[in-house]
Each structure stands twice: as C-alpha cells, then as structure tokens.
PDB file of C-alpha atoms and ligand atoms in Angstrom:
ATOM      1  CA  UNK C  70      22.492  19.209   7.152  1.00 51.00           C
ATOM      2  CA  UNK C  71      24.548  20.353   4.972  1.00 59.00           C
ATOM      3  CA  UNK C  72      26.529  18.534   2.423  1.00 61.00           C
ATOM      4  CA  UNK C  73      29.567  20.523   1.371  1.00 60.00           C
ATOM      5  CA  UNK C  74      31.092  18.602  -1.739  1.00 82.00           C
ATOM      6  CA  UNK C  75      28.014  17.344  -2.631  1.00 96.00           C
ATOM      7  CA  UNK C  76      26.746  17.074  -5.899  1.00 98.00           C
ATOM      8  CA  UNK C  77      23.378  17.008  -7.353  1.00 98.00           C
ATOM      9  CA  UNK C  78      21.166  16.266 -10.192  1.00 98.00           C
ATOM     10  CA  UNK C  79      17.691  17.063 -10.485  1.00 99.00           C
ATOM     11  CA  UNK C  80      15.917  16.218 -14.118  1.00 98.00           C
ATOM     12  CA  UNK C  81      13.201  17.878 -14.278  1.00 98.00           C
ATOM     13  CA  UNK C  82      14.188  21.131 -12.690  1.00 98.00           C
ATOM     14  CA  UNK C  83      12.786  23.673 -14.547  1.00 97.00           C
ATOM     15  CA  UNK C  84       9.766  24.354 -12.819  1.00 93.00           C
ATOM     16  CA  UNK C  85       7.593  22.777 -10.052  1.00 94.00           C
ATOM     17  CA  UNK C  86       7.961  19.706  -7.389  1.00 97.00           C
ATOM     18  CA  UNK C  87      12.415  19.800  -9.549  1.00 98.00           C
ATOM     19  CA  UNK C  88      13.018  23.103  -9.650  1.00 97.00           C
ATOM     20  CA  UNK C  89      12.259  22.785  -4.735  1.00 98.00           C
ATOM     21  CA  UNK C  90      13.970  20.070  -4.200  1.00 98.00           C
ATOM     22  CA  UNK C  91      16.699  21.721  -6.629  1.00 98.00           C
ATOM     23  CA  UNK C  92      16.303  24.684  -5.017  1.00 98.00           C
ATOM     24  CA  UNK C  93      16.554  22.323  -0.775  1.00 98.00           C
ATOM     25  CA  UNK C  94      19.446  20.292  -1.982  1.00 98.00           C
ATOM     26  CA  UNK C  95      21.345  24.309  -2.947  1.00 98.00           C
ATOM     27  CA  UNK C  96      20.757  25.713   0.018  1.00 97.00           C
ATOM     28  CA  UNK C  97      22.059  22.576   2.046  1.00 97.00           C
ATOM     29  CA  UNK C  98      24.463  23.559  -0.154  1.00 97.00           C
ATOM     30  CA  UNK C  99      24.887  20.647  -2.644  1.00 98.00           C
ATOM     31  CA  UNK C 100      26.589  21.789  -6.090  1.00 98.00           C
ATOM     32  CA  UNK C 101      23.471  21.225  -8.129  1.00 98.00           C
ATOM     33  CA  UNK C 102      22.541  20.410 -12.587  1.00 98.00           C
ATOM     34  CA  UNK C 103      19.484  21.553 -13.324  1.00 98.00           C
ATOM     35  CA  UNK C 104      17.643  20.229 -16.501  1.00 98.00           C
ATOM     36  CA  UNK C 105      14.213  20.411 -17.813  1.00 98.00           C
ATOM     37  CA  UNK C 106      12.100  22.723 -20.848  1.00 98.00           C
ATOM     38  CA  UNK C 107      12.122  26.327 -20.471  1.00 97.00           C
ATOM     39  CA  UNK C 108      12.223  29.668 -22.092  1.00 98.00           C
ATOM     40  CA  UNK C 109      16.060  29.926 -22.042  1.00 98.00           C
ATOM     41  CA  UNK C 110      16.392  33.334 -20.717  1.00 98.00           C
ATOM     42  CA  UNK C 111      14.195  31.982 -17.781  1.00 97.00           C
ATOM     43  CA  UNK C 112      17.047  28.776 -17.285  1.00 98.00           C
ATOM     44  CA  UNK C 113      19.949  31.769 -16.672  1.00 98.00           C
ATOM     45  CA  UNK C 114      17.889  33.764 -14.054  1.00 98.00           C
ATOM     46  CA  UNK C 115      16.939  30.286 -12.618  1.00 97.00           C
ATOM     47  CA  UNK C 116      20.828  28.878 -11.990  1.00 98.00           C
ATOM     48  CA  UNK C 117      22.287  32.464 -12.098  1.00 98.00           C
ATOM     49  CA  UNK C 118      19.823  33.309  -8.771  1.00 98.00           C
ATOM     50  CA  UNK C 119      20.777  29.591  -7.176  1.00 98.00           C
ATOM     51  CA  UNK C 120      23.977  29.996  -7.194  1.00 98.00           C
ATOM     52  CA  UNK C 121      24.289  33.970  -6.156  1.00 98.00           C
ATOM     53  CA  UNK C 122      21.994  33.042  -2.817  1.00 98.00           C
ATOM     54  CA  UNK C 123      23.456  29.948  -1.997  1.00 97.00           C
ATOM     55  CA  UNK C 124      27.350  30.118  -3.443  1.00 97.00           C
ATOM     56  CA  UNK C 125      27.368  26.511  -4.763  1.00 97.00           C
ATOM     57  CA  UNK C 126      27.993  25.987  -9.138  1.00 98.00           C
ATOM     58  CA  UNK C 127      25.290  25.041 -10.828  1.00 98.00           C
ATOM     59  CA  UNK C 128      25.561  23.893 -14.568  1.00 98.00           C
ATOM     60  CA  UNK C 129      21.989  23.465 -16.592  1.00 98.00           C
ATOM     61  CA  UNK C 130      21.918  21.073 -18.951  1.00 98.00           C
ATOM     62  CA  UNK C 131      19.031  20.808 -21.135  1.00 98.00           C
ATOM     63  CA  UNK C 132      18.531  16.917 -22.018  1.00 98.00           C
ATOM     64  CA  UNK C 133      15.243  15.956 -23.181  1.00 98.00           C
ATOM     65  CA  UNK C 134      14.692  12.547 -20.823  1.00 98.00           C
ATOM     66  CA  UNK C 135      13.004  10.543 -23.576  1.00 98.00           C
ATOM     67  CA  UNK C 136      16.234  10.268 -24.904  1.00 98.00           C
ATOM     68  CA  UNK C 137      18.894   7.862 -23.452  1.00 98.00           C
ATOM     69  CA  UNK C 138      21.685   9.640 -25.865  1.00 98.00           C
ATOM     70  CA  UNK C 139      20.933  12.765 -23.981  1.00 98.00           C
ATOM     71  CA  UNK C 140      20.265  11.377 -20.189  1.00 99.00           C
ATOM     72  CA  UNK C 141      23.910   9.407 -20.018  1.00 98.00           C
ATOM     73  CA  UNK C 142      25.301  13.020 -21.039  1.00 98.00           C
ATOM     74  CA  UNK C 143      23.464  14.772 -19.147  1.00 98.00           C
ATOM     75  CA  UNK C 144      24.618  12.306 -16.029  1.00 98.00           C
ATOM     76  CA  UNK C 145      28.131  13.032 -18.478  1.00 98.00           C
ATOM     77  CA  UNK C 146      28.315  16.130 -17.792  1.00 98.00           C
ATOM     78  CA  UNK C 147      27.659  16.901 -14.184  1.00 98.00           C
ATOM     79  CA  UNK C 148      30.311  13.392 -13.240  1.00 98.00           C
ATOM     80  CA  UNK C 149      32.282  16.415 -15.492  1.00 98.00           C
ATOM     81  CA  UNK C 150      31.788  19.465 -14.067  1.00 98.00           C
ATOM     82  CA  UNK C 151      31.914  18.484 -10.497  1.00 98.00           C
ATOM     83  CA  UNK C 152      34.305  15.672 -10.669  1.00 97.00           C
ATOM     84  CA  UNK C 153      31.162  12.992  -9.855  1.00 95.00           C
ATOM     85  CA  UNK C 154      27.119  12.836  -8.832  1.00 98.00           C
ATOM     86  CA  UNK C 155      26.448  11.942  -5.330  1.00 98.00           C
ATOM     87  CA  UNK C 156      22.918  12.864  -5.790  1.00 98.00           C
ATOM     88  CA  UNK C 157      20.572  11.874  -7.807  1.00 98.00           C
ATOM     89  CA  UNK C 158      17.012  13.310  -8.213  1.00 99.00           C
ATOM     90  CA  UNK C 159      14.469  11.030 -11.377  1.00 99.00           C
ATOM     91  CA  UNK C 160      11.859  14.077 -11.182  1.00 98.00           C
ATOM     92  CA  UNK C 161      11.232  15.023 -14.635  1.00 98.00           C
ATOM     93  CA  UNK C 162       7.220  13.834 -15.591  1.00 97.00           C
ATOM     94  CA  UNK C 163       4.642  14.406 -18.315  1.00 94.00           C
ATOM     95  CA  UNK C 164       1.134  13.609 -17.760  1.00 93.00           C
ATOM     96  CA  UNK C 165      -1.753  12.634 -20.625  1.00 95.00           C
ATOM     97  CA  UNK C 166      -5.300  11.669 -19.993  1.00 94.00           C
ATOM     98  CA  UNK C 167      -7.423   9.752 -22.471  1.00 97.00           C
ATOM     99  CA  UNK C 168      -9.204   6.314 -22.076  1.00 98.00           C
ATOM    100  CA  UNK C 169      -6.943   3.276 -23.132  1.00 98.00           C
ATOM    101  CA  UNK C 170      -8.243   2.677 -26.298  1.00 98.00           C
ATOM    102  CA  UNK C 171      -8.273   5.485 -27.685  1.00 98.00           C
ATOM    103  CA  UNK C 172      -4.826   6.106 -25.884  1.00 98.00           C
ATOM    104  CA  UNK C 173      -2.496   7.557 -28.557  1.00 98.00           C
ATOM    105  CA  UNK C 174       0.769   4.769 -29.346  1.00 98.00           C
ATOM    106  CA  UNK C 175       3.530   7.566 -29.295  1.00 98.00           C
ATOM    107  CA  UNK C 176       1.984   9.045 -25.498  1.00 98.00           C
ATOM    108  CA  UNK C 177       2.665   6.352 -24.238  1.00 98.00           C
ATOM    109  CA  UNK C 178       5.913   5.305 -25.331  1.00 98.00           C
ATOM    110  CA  UNK C 179       6.745   9.176 -24.156  1.00 98.00           C
ATOM    111  CA  UNK C 180       5.013   9.103 -20.856  1.00 98.00           C
ATOM    112  CA  UNK C 181       6.896   5.029 -20.541  1.00 99.00           C
ATOM    113  CA  UNK C 182      10.196   6.662 -22.032  1.00 99.00           C
ATOM    114  CA  UNK C 183      10.140   9.535 -19.676  1.00 98.00           C
ATOM    115  CA  UNK C 184       8.723   8.794 -16.321  1.00 98.00           C
ATOM    116  CA  UNK C 185      10.674   5.923 -16.287  1.00 99.00           C
ATOM    117  CA  UNK C 186      13.112   4.582 -18.670  1.00 99.00           C
ATOM    118  CA  UNK C 187      14.958   8.001 -17.617  1.00 99.00           C
ATOM    119  CA  UNK C 188      15.524   7.022 -14.545  1.00 99.00           C
ATOM    120  CA  UNK C 189      17.186   3.502 -15.143  1.00 99.00           C
ATOM    121  CA  UNK C 190      19.579   5.449 -17.589  1.00 99.00           C
ATOM    122  CA  UNK C 191      20.090   8.162 -15.318  1.00 99.00           C
ATOM    123  CA  UNK C 192      20.451   5.101 -12.690  1.00 99.00           C
ATOM    124  CA  UNK C 193      22.968   3.088 -14.294  1.00 98.00           C
ATOM    125  CA  UNK C 194      25.495   5.657 -15.066  1.00 98.00           C
ATOM    126  CA  UNK C 195      25.104   6.907 -11.296  1.00 98.00           C
ATOM    127  CA  UNK C 196      25.975   3.916  -9.624  1.00 98.00           C
ATOM    128  CA  UNK C 197      29.904   2.930 -10.171  1.00 98.00           C
ATOM    129  CA  UNK C 198      30.517   6.403  -8.794  1.00 97.00           C
ATOM    130  CA  UNK C 199      28.681   6.101  -5.828  1.00 98.00           C
ATOM    131  CA  UNK C 200      30.002   2.576  -4.861  1.00 98.00           C
ATOM    132  CA  UNK C 201      33.628   3.943  -5.394  1.00 98.00           C
ATOM    133  CA  UNK C 202      32.991   6.725  -3.179  1.00 97.00           C
ATOM    134  CA  UNK C 203      30.893   4.630  -0.984  1.00 98.00           C
ATOM    135  CA  UNK C 204      28.057   7.235  -0.870  1.00 98.00           C
ATOM    136  CA  UNK C 205      24.567   8.000  -2.561  1.00 98.00           C
ATOM    137  CA  UNK C 206      21.792   9.182  -2.817  1.00 98.00           C
ATOM    138  CA  UNK C 207      19.339   8.611  -5.191  1.00 99.00           C
ATOM    139  CA  UNK C 208      15.443   9.896  -5.012  1.00 99.00           C
ATOM    140  CA  UNK C 209      12.859   8.973  -7.983  1.00 99.00           C
ATOM    141  CA  UNK C 210       9.794  11.197  -7.320  1.00 98.00           C
ATOM    142  CA  UNK C 211       6.536   8.662  -8.014  1.00 98.00           C
ATOM    143  CA  UNK C 212       3.335   9.584  -6.642  1.00 98.00           C
ATOM    144  CA  UNK C 213       0.604   8.320  -5.169  1.00 98.00           C
ATOM    145  CA  UNK C 214      -0.743   6.537  -9.171  1.00 98.00           C
ATOM    146  CA  UNK C 215       2.894   4.343  -8.223  1.00 98.00           C
ATOM    147  CA  UNK C 216      -0.032   3.096  -5.436  1.00 98.00           C
ATOM    148  CA  UNK C 217      -2.827   3.086  -6.803  1.00 97.00           C
ATOM    149  CA  UNK C 218      -4.457   3.817  -9.925  1.00 97.00           C
ATOM    150  CA  UNK C 219      -6.719   6.414 -11.875  1.00 93.00           C
ATOM    151  CA  UNK C 220      -8.879   6.065 -15.215  1.00 96.00           C
ATOM    152  CA  UNK C 221      -7.942   7.163 -17.988  1.00 97.00           C
ATOM    153  CA  UNK C 222      -3.878   7.526 -16.608  1.00 97.00           C
ATOM    154  CA  UNK C 223      -3.458   4.200 -17.685  1.00 98.00           C
ATOM    155  CA  UNK C 224       0.974   4.915 -19.235  1.00 98.00           C
ATOM    156  CA  UNK C 225       1.770   7.385 -16.260  1.00 98.00           C
ATOM    157  CA  UNK C 226       0.251   4.764 -13.382  1.00 98.00           C
ATOM    158  CA  UNK C 227       2.300   2.150 -15.269  1.00 98.00           C
ATOM    159  CA  UNK C 228       5.069   3.992 -15.635  1.00 99.00           C
ATOM    160  CA  UNK C 229       4.721   5.103 -11.871  1.00 98.00           C
ATOM    161  CA  UNK C 230       4.173   1.806 -10.526  1.00 98.00           C
ATOM    162  CA  UNK C 231       7.301   0.047 -12.810  1.00 99.00           C
ATOM    163  CA  UNK C 232       9.536   2.936 -10.797  1.00 98.00           C
ATOM    164  CA  UNK C 233       9.044   1.958  -7.067  1.00 99.00           C
ATOM    165  CA  UNK C 234       9.858  -0.674  -8.726  1.00 99.00           C
ATOM    166  CA  UNK C 235      13.008  -0.441 -10.303  1.00 99.00           C
ATOM    167  CA  UNK C 236      14.083   1.337  -6.772  1.00 99.00           C
ATOM    168  CA  UNK C 237      12.843  -2.209  -4.549  1.00 98.00           C
ATOM    169  CA  UNK C 238      15.906  -3.027  -7.218  1.00 99.00           C
ATOM    170  CA  UNK C 239      18.475  -0.429  -7.074  1.00 99.00           C
ATOM    171  CA  UNK C 240      18.155  -0.539  -3.639  1.00 99.00           C
ATOM    172  CA  UNK C 241      19.101  -4.362  -3.002  1.00 98.00           C
ATOM    173  CA  UNK C 242      21.897  -4.316  -5.431  1.00 98.00           C
ATOM    174  CA  UNK C 243      23.402  -1.634  -3.310  1.00 98.00           C
ATOM    175  CA  UNK C 244      22.505  -1.172   0.351  1.00 98.00           C
ATOM    176  CA  UNK C 245      26.385  -2.617   1.382  1.00 98.00           C
ATOM    177  CA  UNK C 246      27.795   0.509  -1.135  1.00 98.00           C
ATOM    178  CA  UNK C 247      26.409   3.619   1.354  1.00 98.00           C
ATOM    179  CA  UNK C 248      24.075   4.012  -1.214  1.00 98.00           C
ATOM    180  CA  UNK C 249      19.704   4.021  -0.753  1.00 98.00           C
ATOM    181  CA  UNK C 250      17.082   3.947  -3.201  1.00 99.00           C
ATOM    182  CA  UNK C 251      13.756   5.826  -2.674  1.00 99.00           C
ATOM    183  CA  UNK C 252      10.485   7.514  -4.223  1.00 98.00           C
ATOM    184  CA  UNK C 253       8.168  10.396  -3.068  1.00 99.00           C
ATOM    185  CA  UNK C 254       5.205   9.551  -3.602  1.00 98.00           C
ATOM    186  CA  UNK C 255       3.205  12.621  -3.343  1.00 97.00           C
ATOM    187  CA  UNK C 256      -0.469  13.227  -3.743  1.00 96.00           C
ATOM    188  CA  UNK C 257      -1.652  16.422  -6.083  1.00 91.00           C
ATOM    189  CA  UNK C 258       0.438  18.818  -5.942  1.00 94.00           C
ATOM    190  CA  UNK C 259       0.094  22.322  -6.643  1.00 87.00           C
ATOM    191  CA  UNK C 260       1.940  22.571 -10.053  1.00 86.00           C
ATOM    192  CA  UNK C 261       2.007  23.281 -13.938  1.00 77.00           C
ATOM    193  CA  UNK C 262       1.305  19.840 -14.196  1.00 70.00           C
ATOM    194  CA  UNK C 263      -1.954  19.409 -12.081  1.00 81.00           C
ATOM    195  CA  UNK C 264      -2.957  22.784 -14.339  1.00 86.00           C
ATOM    196  CA  UNK C 265      -1.925  21.137 -17.402  1.00 84.00           C
ATOM    197  CA  UNK C 266      -4.170  18.065 -16.762  1.00 80.00           C
ATOM    198  CA  UNK C 267      -7.482  20.242 -15.405  1.00 89.00           C
ATOM    199  CA  UNK C 268      -8.816  20.693 -19.531  1.00 93.00           C
ATOM    200  CA  UNK C 269      -7.694  17.341 -21.110  1.00 90.00           C
ATOM    201  CA  UNK C 270     -10.109  15.355 -17.719  1.00 90.00           C
ATOM    202  CA  UNK C 271     -13.115  18.524 -17.821  1.00 93.00           C
ATOM    203  CA  UNK C 272     -13.014  17.306 -21.432  1.00 92.00           C
ATOM    204  CA  UNK C 273     -12.876  13.008 -20.731  1.00 91.00           C
ATOM    205  CA  UNK C 274     -15.236  13.290 -17.710  1.00 91.00           C
ATOM    206  CA  UNK C 275     -17.104  16.557 -18.299  1.00 94.00           C
ATOM    207  CA  UNK C 276     -16.967  18.684 -15.841  1.00 94.00           C
ATOM    208  CA  UNK C 277     -16.222  22.162 -14.767  1.00 94.00           C
ATOM    209  CA  UNK C 278     -12.965  23.723 -13.058  1.00 91.00           C
ATOM    210  CA  UNK C 279     -14.148  23.943 -10.411  1.00 89.00           C
ATOM    211  CA  UNK C 280     -15.902  20.166  -9.863  1.00 90.00           C
ATOM    212  CA  UNK C 281     -12.010  18.831 -11.501  1.00 90.00           C
ATOM    213  CA  UNK C 282     -11.100  20.807  -8.709  1.00 89.00           C
ATOM    214  CA  UNK C 283     -12.660  19.009  -5.920  1.00 87.00           C
ATOM    215  CA  UNK C 284     -14.351  16.450  -7.856  1.00 88.00           C
ATOM    216  CA  UNK C 285     -11.555  14.174  -9.404  1.00 85.00           C
ATOM    217  CA  UNK C 286      -8.468  15.856  -7.705  1.00 85.00           C
ATOM    218  CA  UNK C 287      -8.967  16.688  -4.251  1.00 91.00           C
ATOM    219  CA  UNK C 288     -11.207  13.957  -3.762  1.00 89.00           C
ATOM    220  CA  UNK C 289      -8.731  11.231  -3.168  1.00 83.00           C
ATOM    221  CA  UNK C 290      -6.793  13.733  -0.676  1.00 92.00           C
ATOM    222  CA  UNK C 291      -8.334  13.128   2.997  1.00 93.00           C
ATOM    223  CA  UNK C 292      -6.960  16.523   3.621  1.00 93.00           C
ATOM    224  CA  UNK C 293      -8.742  18.347   1.583  1.00 88.00           C
ATOM    225  CA  UNK C 294      -4.854  20.611   0.260  1.00 90.00           C
ATOM    226  CA  UNK C 295      -2.780  20.234  -2.089  1.00 92.00           C
ATOM    227  CA  UNK C 296       1.270  19.524  -0.914  1.00 96.00           C
ATOM    228  CA  UNK C 297       3.448  21.999  -1.435  1.00 95.00           C
ATOM    229  CA  UNK C 298       5.931  21.669  -3.543  1.00 97.00           C
ATOM    230  CA  UNK C 299       8.308  22.439  -0.734  1.00 97.00           C
ATOM    231  CA  UNK C 300       7.481  19.650   1.638  1.00 98.00           C
ATOM    232  CA  UNK C 301       8.335  17.327  -1.095  1.00 98.00           C
ATOM    233  CA  UNK C 302      11.609  18.400  -1.116  1.00 98.00           C
ATOM    234  CA  UNK C 303      12.251  18.413   2.477  1.00 98.00           C
ATOM    235  CA  UNK C 304      11.630  14.996   2.309  1.00 98.00           C
ATOM    236  CA  UNK C 305      14.270  14.765  -0.421  1.00 98.00           C
ATOM    237  CA  UNK C 306      16.720  17.077   1.656  1.00 98.00           C
ATOM    238  CA  UNK C 307      16.199  14.808   4.198  1.00 98.00           C
ATOM    239  CA  UNK C 308      16.608  11.398   2.287  1.00 98.00           C
ATOM    240  CA  UNK C 309      19.901  12.911   1.473  1.00 98.00           C
ATOM    241  CA  UNK C 310      20.843  13.534   4.915  1.00 97.00           C
ATOM    242  CA  UNK C 311      22.725  11.304   7.267  1.00 96.00           C
ATOM    243  CA  UNK C 312      19.522  10.492   9.704  1.00 97.00           C
ATOM    244  CA  UNK C 313      18.203   8.576   5.915  1.00 98.00           C
ATOM    245  CA  UNK C 314      21.349   6.319   6.017  1.00 98.00           C
ATOM    246  CA  UNK C 315      18.731   3.395   6.948  1.00 98.00           C
ATOM    247  CA  UNK C 316      15.415   4.786   4.608  1.00 98.00           C
ATOM    248  CA  UNK C 317      15.875   2.189   1.506  1.00 99.00           C
ATOM    249  CA  UNK C 318      14.358   0.336  -0.748  1.00 99.00           C
ATOM    250  CA  UNK C 319      10.782   2.381   0.405  1.00 98.00           C
ATOM    251  CA  UNK C 320       8.013   4.257  -1.840  1.00 98.00           C
ATOM    252  CA  UNK C 321       7.647   7.468   1.500  1.00 98.00           C
ATOM    253  CA  UNK C 322       3.774   8.849   0.782  1.00 98.00           C
ATOM    254  CA  UNK C 323       3.284  12.920   0.923  1.00 98.00           C
ATOM    255  CA  UNK C 324      -0.854  11.798   0.123  1.00 97.00           C
ATOM    256  CA  UNK C 325      -2.209  13.963   2.566  1.00 97.00           C
ATOM    257  CA  UNK C 326      -4.206  10.150   3.464  1.00 97.00           C
ATOM    258  CA  UNK C 327      -4.701   9.589  -0.321  1.00 96.00           C
ATOM    259  CA  UNK C 328      -3.571   5.465  -0.017  1.00 97.00           C
ATOM    260  CA  UNK C 329      -4.473   4.859   3.590  1.00 96.00           C
ATOM    261  CA  UNK C 330      -8.060   4.652   2.046  1.00 90.00           C
TER     262      UNK C 330
HETATM  263  P1  NAD H1551       5.663  20.257 -13.804  1.00 80.32           P
HETATM  264  O1  NAD H1551       5.136  19.963 -15.273  1.00 80.32           O
HETATM  265  O2  NAD H1551       5.925  21.240 -13.012  1.00 80.32           O
HETATM  266  O3  NAD H1551       7.671  19.223 -14.507  1.00 80.32           O
HETATM  267  C1  NAD H1551       8.150  18.462 -13.902  1.00 80.32           C
HETATM  268  C2  NAD H1551       9.887  19.220 -15.146  1.00 80.32           C
HETATM  269  O4  NAD H1551       9.902  18.398 -16.194  1.00 80.32           O
HETATM  270  C3  NAD H1551      10.169  20.585 -15.520  1.00 80.32           C
HETATM  271  O5  NAD H1551      10.802  20.801 -15.896  1.00 80.32           O
HETATM  272  C4  NAD H1551       9.570  20.114 -17.359  1.00 80.32           C
HETATM  273  O6  NAD H1551      10.557  20.768 -18.054  1.00 80.32           O
HETATM  274  C5  NAD H1551      10.154  18.601 -17.192  1.00 80.32           C
HETATM  275  N1  NAD H1551       9.999  17.665 -18.307  1.00 80.32           N
HETATM  276  C6  NAD H1551       8.977  17.778 -18.853  1.00 80.32           C
HETATM  277  N2  NAD H1551       9.087  16.308 -20.176  1.00 80.32           N
HETATM  278  C7  NAD H1551      11.117  16.667 -19.999  1.00 80.32           C
HETATM  279  C8  NAD H1551      11.675  14.904 -21.083  1.00 80.32           C
HETATM  280  N3  NAD H1551      11.498  15.245 -22.177  1.00 80.32           N
HETATM  281  N4  NAD H1551      13.279  16.034 -20.403  1.00 80.32           N
HETATM  282  C9  NAD H1551      13.425  16.950 -19.773  1.00 80.32           C
HETATM  283  N5  NAD H1551      13.073  17.905 -18.939  1.00 80.32           N
HETATM  284  C10 NAD H1551      11.836  17.679 -19.208  1.00 80.32           C
HETATM  285  O7  NAD H1551       5.258  18.876 -12.974  1.00 80.32           O
HETATM  286  P2  NAD H1551       5.764  18.612 -11.672  1.00 80.32           P
HETATM  287  O8  NAD H1551       4.413  18.563 -10.802  1.00 80.32           O
HETATM  288  O9  NAD H1551       6.788  19.332 -11.338  1.00 80.32           O
HETATM  289  O10 NAD H1551       6.668  16.955 -11.875  1.00 80.32           O
HETATM  290  C11 NAD H1551       7.967  16.498 -11.722  1.00 80.32           C
HETATM  291  C12 NAD H1551       6.958  15.243 -11.290  1.00 80.32           C
HETATM  292  O11 NAD H1551       6.572  14.750  -9.759  1.00 80.32           O
HETATM  293  C13 NAD H1551       6.726  14.428 -11.881  1.00 80.32           C
HETATM  294  O12 NAD H1551       7.493  13.136 -11.829  1.00 80.32           O
HETATM  295  C14 NAD H1551       5.269  14.147 -11.257  1.00 80.32           C
HETATM  296  O13 NAD H1551       4.957  13.229 -12.605  1.00 80.32           O
HETATM  297  C15 NAD H1551       5.409  13.928 -10.117  1.00 80.32           C
HETATM  298  N6  NAD H1551       4.598  13.824  -9.739  1.00 80.32           N
HETATM  299  C16 NAD H1551       3.296  15.305  -9.358  1.00 80.32           C
HETATM  300  C17 NAD H1551       2.380  14.848  -8.478  1.00 80.32           C
HETATM  301  C18 NAD H1551       1.597  17.131  -9.278  1.00 80.32           C
HETATM  302  O14 NAD H1551       0.469  16.910  -8.185  1.00 80.32           O
HETATM  303  N7  NAD H1551       2.043  17.509  -8.954  1.00 80.32           N
HETATM  304  C19 NAD H1551       2.031  14.185  -7.388  1.00 80.32           C
HETATM  305  C20 NAD H1551       2.697  12.553  -7.679  1.00 80.32           C
HETATM  306  C21 NAD H1551       3.661  13.245  -9.050  1.00 80.32           C
END
C-alpha cells in the first residue's frame, strides 16, 4: 500500500503514537504535516529526518490544539503547502488524573478542547477538500477509555467517549464521498503520556510505581503487555489503504483484550 501524492496531517506527532503514525504514513509515501510541542531542535531533527529517509515533504506546525483558530491555521498551512489534506489523524491528547470533586475546571476545559474539540475543528476544515476530491481518511485516536471508564479520569473518559460519537456522525455524513472516518482505541501504550500519569496515580491511590504499572495499568490488559506505538501506527496505515475503504464509523480496539471483559 503506497499513497504517493497523498498528504497527511497528524496532530500531536512530536512524540509517542502520533510520531509513529507520521512515520508510518511517510514510509508509505505520504507528505506529512507534523504538529505538537517539544524542543525546536528535536522537532527539526525529526522533520528533516523523515524527509531524508522517505523522500517526501514534511512540514511542522506548532499550533496549539486547545485553540480553535490555531487548529484552523494548521489546516490552512497544510492545504497551502500540499495543495490538499487527504489524510487527517486527530491524535493530540493529554491526561489529568484527579477525583472529580477536586478536578480543576481549567484542566477539564483543556482536555475537552485538546482531546475532543480540536478534532471537530480540524475535521470541519478538512472535509470540503476531501469531498471535492472524492477521497479522504479521517482517523481519531480514541482509547479503551472511549468504551469503559476508570476512576479519576472524568475529563479524559468523557472526551474519548465523545470522539466516538463525533466519528460515527461524520462517517455517516460523508459515507458516499469516498471518505472514511474511524477511531483507533488503544489500551495502554508505553509512551510519555502513560509514564507521566504514574506519579499522579501513585498519589491518588497511595501506590508504588511498580504497583501502578502491574496492578492498575496492566491489570486491565489481559495480555499483560503494553501495546506498541508501531502496532497502532500499522493499523492507521491500513485504514488509509484501499483495502479499508469499507471500514467506516467504527471504533477499532487494540487493547490486549481489555474491553472484552
Ligand atoms: P504523548 O504525550 O507521547 O504525545 C502527545 C502528543 O500531543 C505530543 O506530540 C504533544 O506535544 C502533543 N500535544 C499535547 N498537547 C498539545 C496541544 N495543546 N496542541 C498540540 N499538540 C499537543 O502521548 P501518546 O500516548 O502518544 O498519546 C497520543 C494519543 O493517544 C492521545 O490522544 C492519547 O489520549 C491516546 N492514547 C494513548 C494511550 C497510551 O497508553 N499512551 C492509550 C490510549 C489512547
């Protein structure tokens, strides 16, 4: 499966799952806009490295996904540089762990903005061109938390359940336009996002680091293994292929059996 001449936007792709998806799409021949935060030197190294390795064009947008005007600006940048956006991967996401009564209001607003609303803003900017070209792929990184809850993650679980609703709705709206819209719902993937929530979970539940990893995180995952970023990226690349043209409006789990229980 190669998509020479296709162009992709992958939000939150300076790290973790998004970076692996950007890499997988670049490997297939797509031009990519990468986005996210980080050290400018590291981001430029990644951008230039992808271009050199795969012979495609890679541009970087520092757009903050919590700001609707910056999401629109990022989509405009990709459309200007590439001519069109064929593949949109809404992946940027953050986590915050706290009992609901102590959950900071600004953290709630930030998580809903980044993990849910940014996908709406990017999708509404991408769809007109995709419709005109009669081809498009929209992939939203959801989570096992789009299907089941865990305590102390009210904003994250609400946003991830919400993105499934957005996915299904848009999939129906564009079903006859050659555009598919799907969620990928990983269980625990070993990335900085998971690593960063360990101290808060230790505090919230009074546990050691090892207890959080084995008894909280991997407790839910029957395979007792973390998902890898490359496994998620391979599914995203498959969803962009013609073989996946009839997969739309779905929420594909990759969670080691977590949500089977
Ligand atoms: P990560 O922390 O490694 O990467 C998050 C990316 O989002 C980074 O590039 C970061 O710079 C970017 N980002 C954060 N805030 C942003 C903002 N305001 N604007 C633009 N970019 C921003 O995390 P990850 O684990 O790779 O998570 C990626 C996605 O996968 C998230 O949506 C997350 O909810 C989801 N997910 C992760 C796991 C997991 O176990 N790691 C499991 C299920 C779902």
